[in-house]
GROMACS .gro file of C-alpha atoms in nm:
model
  140
    1UNK     CA    1   0.000   0.006   0.014
    2UNK     CA    2   0.116   0.338  -0.090
    3UNK     CA    3   0.213   0.573   0.214
    4UNK     CA    4   0.346   0.873   0.059
    5UNK     CA    5   0.306   1.135  -0.202
    6UNK     CA    6   0.555   1.340  -0.357
    7UNK     CA    7   0.454   1.632  -0.614
    8UNK     CA    8   0.785   1.808  -0.764
    9UNK     CA    9   0.685   2.171  -0.876
   10UNK     CA   10   0.866   2.470  -1.006
   11UNK     CA   11   0.823   2.789  -0.748
   12UNK     CA   12   0.927   3.152  -0.784
   13UNK     CA   13   0.979   3.413  -0.519
   14UNK     CA   14   0.774   3.717  -0.655
   15UNK     CA   15   0.870   3.951  -0.365
   16UNK     CA   16   1.264   3.899  -0.428
   17UNK     CA   17   1.517   4.081  -0.635
   18UNK     CA   18   1.491   3.775  -0.863
   19UNK     CA   19   1.117   3.718  -0.916
   20UNK     CA   20   1.153   3.542  -1.235
   21UNK     CA   21   1.409   3.266  -1.120
   22UNK     CA   22   1.273   2.932  -1.064
   23UNK     CA   23   1.358   2.682  -0.788
   24UNK     CA   24   1.229   2.314  -0.798
   25UNK     CA   25   1.079   2.204  -0.478
   26UNK     CA   26   0.867   1.915  -0.368
   27UNK     CA   27   0.566   1.886  -0.179
   28UNK     CA   28   0.550   1.568   0.028
   29UNK     CA   29   0.290   1.357   0.230
   30UNK     CA   30   0.367   1.079   0.437
   31UNK     CA   31   0.077   0.868   0.613
   32UNK     CA   32   0.280   0.841   0.909
   33UNK     CA   33   0.256   1.223   0.967
   34UNK     CA   34  -0.128   1.241   0.844
   35UNK     CA   35  -0.188   1.610   0.936
   36UNK     CA   36   0.127   1.729   0.771
   37UNK     CA   37   0.232   1.858   0.445
   38UNK     CA   38   0.611   1.923   0.375
   39UNK     CA   39   0.767   2.150   0.129
   40UNK     CA   40   1.113   2.043   0.033
   41UNK     CA   41   1.397   2.269  -0.081
   42UNK     CA   42   1.722   2.155  -0.221
   43UNK     CA   43   2.055   2.308  -0.082
   44UNK     CA   44   2.361   2.369  -0.306
   45UNK     CA   45   2.594   2.084  -0.247
   46UNK     CA   46   2.890   2.160  -0.046
   47UNK     CA   47   3.141   1.944   0.167
   48UNK     CA   48   2.932   2.025   0.492
   49UNK     CA   49   2.605   1.921   0.365
   50UNK     CA   50   2.658   1.671   0.111
   51UNK     CA   51   2.494   1.627  -0.254
   52UNK     CA   52   2.130   1.551  -0.105
   53UNK     CA   53   2.111   1.819   0.167
   54UNK     CA   54   1.746   1.949   0.188
   55UNK     CA   55   1.542   2.205   0.388
   56UNK     CA   56   1.205   2.078   0.479
   57UNK     CA   57   0.912   2.297   0.611
   58UNK     CA   58   0.630   2.119   0.772
   59UNK     CA   59   0.296   2.246   0.819
   60UNK     CA   60  -0.071   2.168   0.839
   61UNK     CA   61  -0.229   2.007   0.520
   62UNK     CA   62  -0.539   2.162   0.595
   63UNK     CA   63  -0.338   2.502   0.585
   64UNK     CA   64  -0.261   2.427   0.268
   65UNK     CA   65  -0.602   2.320   0.138
   66UNK     CA   66  -0.780   2.601   0.276
   67UNK     CA   67  -0.524   2.839   0.178
   68UNK     CA   68  -0.603   2.761  -0.169
   69UNK     CA   69  -0.932   2.952  -0.122
   70UNK     CA   70  -0.881   3.233   0.096
   71UNK     CA   71  -0.563   3.374   0.305
   72UNK     CA   72  -0.506   3.161   0.612
   73UNK     CA   73  -0.232   3.098   0.880
   74UNK     CA   74  -0.110   3.272   1.172
   75UNK     CA   75   0.236   3.139   1.244
   76UNK     CA   76   0.556   3.091   1.067
   77UNK     CA   77   0.352   2.955   0.745
   78UNK     CA   78   0.065   3.137   0.573
   79UNK     CA   79  -0.107   3.044   0.249
   80UNK     CA   80  -0.306   3.251   0.025
   81UNK     CA   81  -0.452   3.225  -0.315
   82UNK     CA   82  -0.236   3.444  -0.578
   83UNK     CA   83  -0.300   3.571  -0.895
   84UNK     CA   84  -0.482   3.325  -1.141
   85UNK     CA   85  -0.317   2.993  -1.138
   86UNK     CA   86  -0.090   3.032  -0.819
   87UNK     CA   87  -0.100   2.982  -0.469
   88UNK     CA   88   0.115   3.206  -0.245
   89UNK     CA   89   0.317   3.062   0.070
   90UNK     CA   90   0.483   3.264   0.308
   91UNK     CA   91   0.760   3.130   0.517
   92UNK     CA   92   0.873   3.322   0.805
   93UNK     CA   93   1.201   3.205   1.028
   94UNK     CA   94   1.408   3.433   1.236
   95UNK     CA   95   1.605   3.580   1.003
   96UNK     CA   96   1.291   3.694   0.772
   97UNK     CA   97   1.045   3.586   0.532
   98UNK     CA   98   1.009   3.463   0.178
   99UNK     CA   99   0.707   3.434  -0.041
  100UNK     CA  100   0.678   3.168  -0.279
  101UNK     CA  101   0.439   3.128  -0.570
  102UNK     CA  102   0.351   2.770  -0.647
  103UNK     CA  103   0.145   2.656  -0.946
  104UNK     CA  104  -0.218   2.609  -0.826
  105UNK     CA  105  -0.257   2.283  -1.038
  106UNK     CA  106   0.054   2.101  -0.883
  107UNK     CA  107  -0.075   2.211  -0.538
  108UNK     CA  108  -0.442   2.071  -0.619
  109UNK     CA  109  -0.280   1.755  -0.755
  110UNK     CA  110  -0.061   1.708  -0.427
  111UNK     CA  111  -0.362   1.763  -0.214
  112UNK     CA  112  -0.561   1.497  -0.403
  113UNK     CA  113  -0.287   1.247  -0.373
  114UNK     CA  114  -0.277   1.320  -0.035
  115UNK     CA  115  -0.661   1.297   0.038
  116UNK     CA  116  -0.657   0.977  -0.155
  117UNK     CA  117  -0.410   0.818   0.080
  118UNK     CA  118  -0.557   0.975   0.422
  119UNK     CA  119  -0.925   1.116   0.378
  120UNK     CA  120  -0.997   1.451   0.567
  121UNK     CA  121  -1.115   1.343   0.911
  122UNK     CA  122  -0.933   1.012   0.919
  123UNK     CA  123  -0.611   1.140   1.007
  124UNK     CA  124  -0.619   1.010   1.374
  125UNK     CA  125  -0.692   0.662   1.239
  126UNK     CA  126  -0.320   0.679   1.072
  127UNK     CA  127  -0.140   0.765   1.410
  128UNK     CA  128   0.059   0.514   1.564
  129UNK     CA  129   0.045   0.616   1.912
  130UNK     CA  130   0.176   0.298   2.061
  131UNK     CA  131   0.508   0.334   1.855
  132UNK     CA  132   0.536   0.693   1.946
  133UNK     CA  133   0.504   0.584   2.318
  134UNK     CA  134   0.755   0.344   2.276
  135UNK     CA  135   1.013   0.585   2.120
  136UNK     CA  136   0.951   0.823   2.388
  137UNK     CA  137   1.018   0.532   2.652
  138UNK     CA  138   1.346   0.418   2.495
  139UNK     CA  139   1.470   0.795   2.453
  140UNK     CA  140   1.402   0.928   2.772
   0.00000   0.00000   0.00000
């Protein structure tokens, strides 16, 4: 049984000095984290990070879903509709923020894949509480 969905997509940073430069990212969903979506950015390879280094931003799948229709989010991640055919995702960290523009069709396809794996409202059925408690007992 499939347990994850990955949707590669190009994004741009419309508020940056180079708004037309495209960065290839991935939206990921894993049934082990049924409430979350993950936005994965590649890092430039170097000796300190290796060739497969990535930065992952985890946020609510519902935030992404609801943000397609109206601006939503109060924390480090905000999502809202952009101009026709795009979804704007704002990522805020301690050193500033970045607004990225993602293709609406790719976001919609990702969400369809994720809701096929874990339908809305059934997220709790996919949590393995016993495994989480066992990990806590062995690391504590």
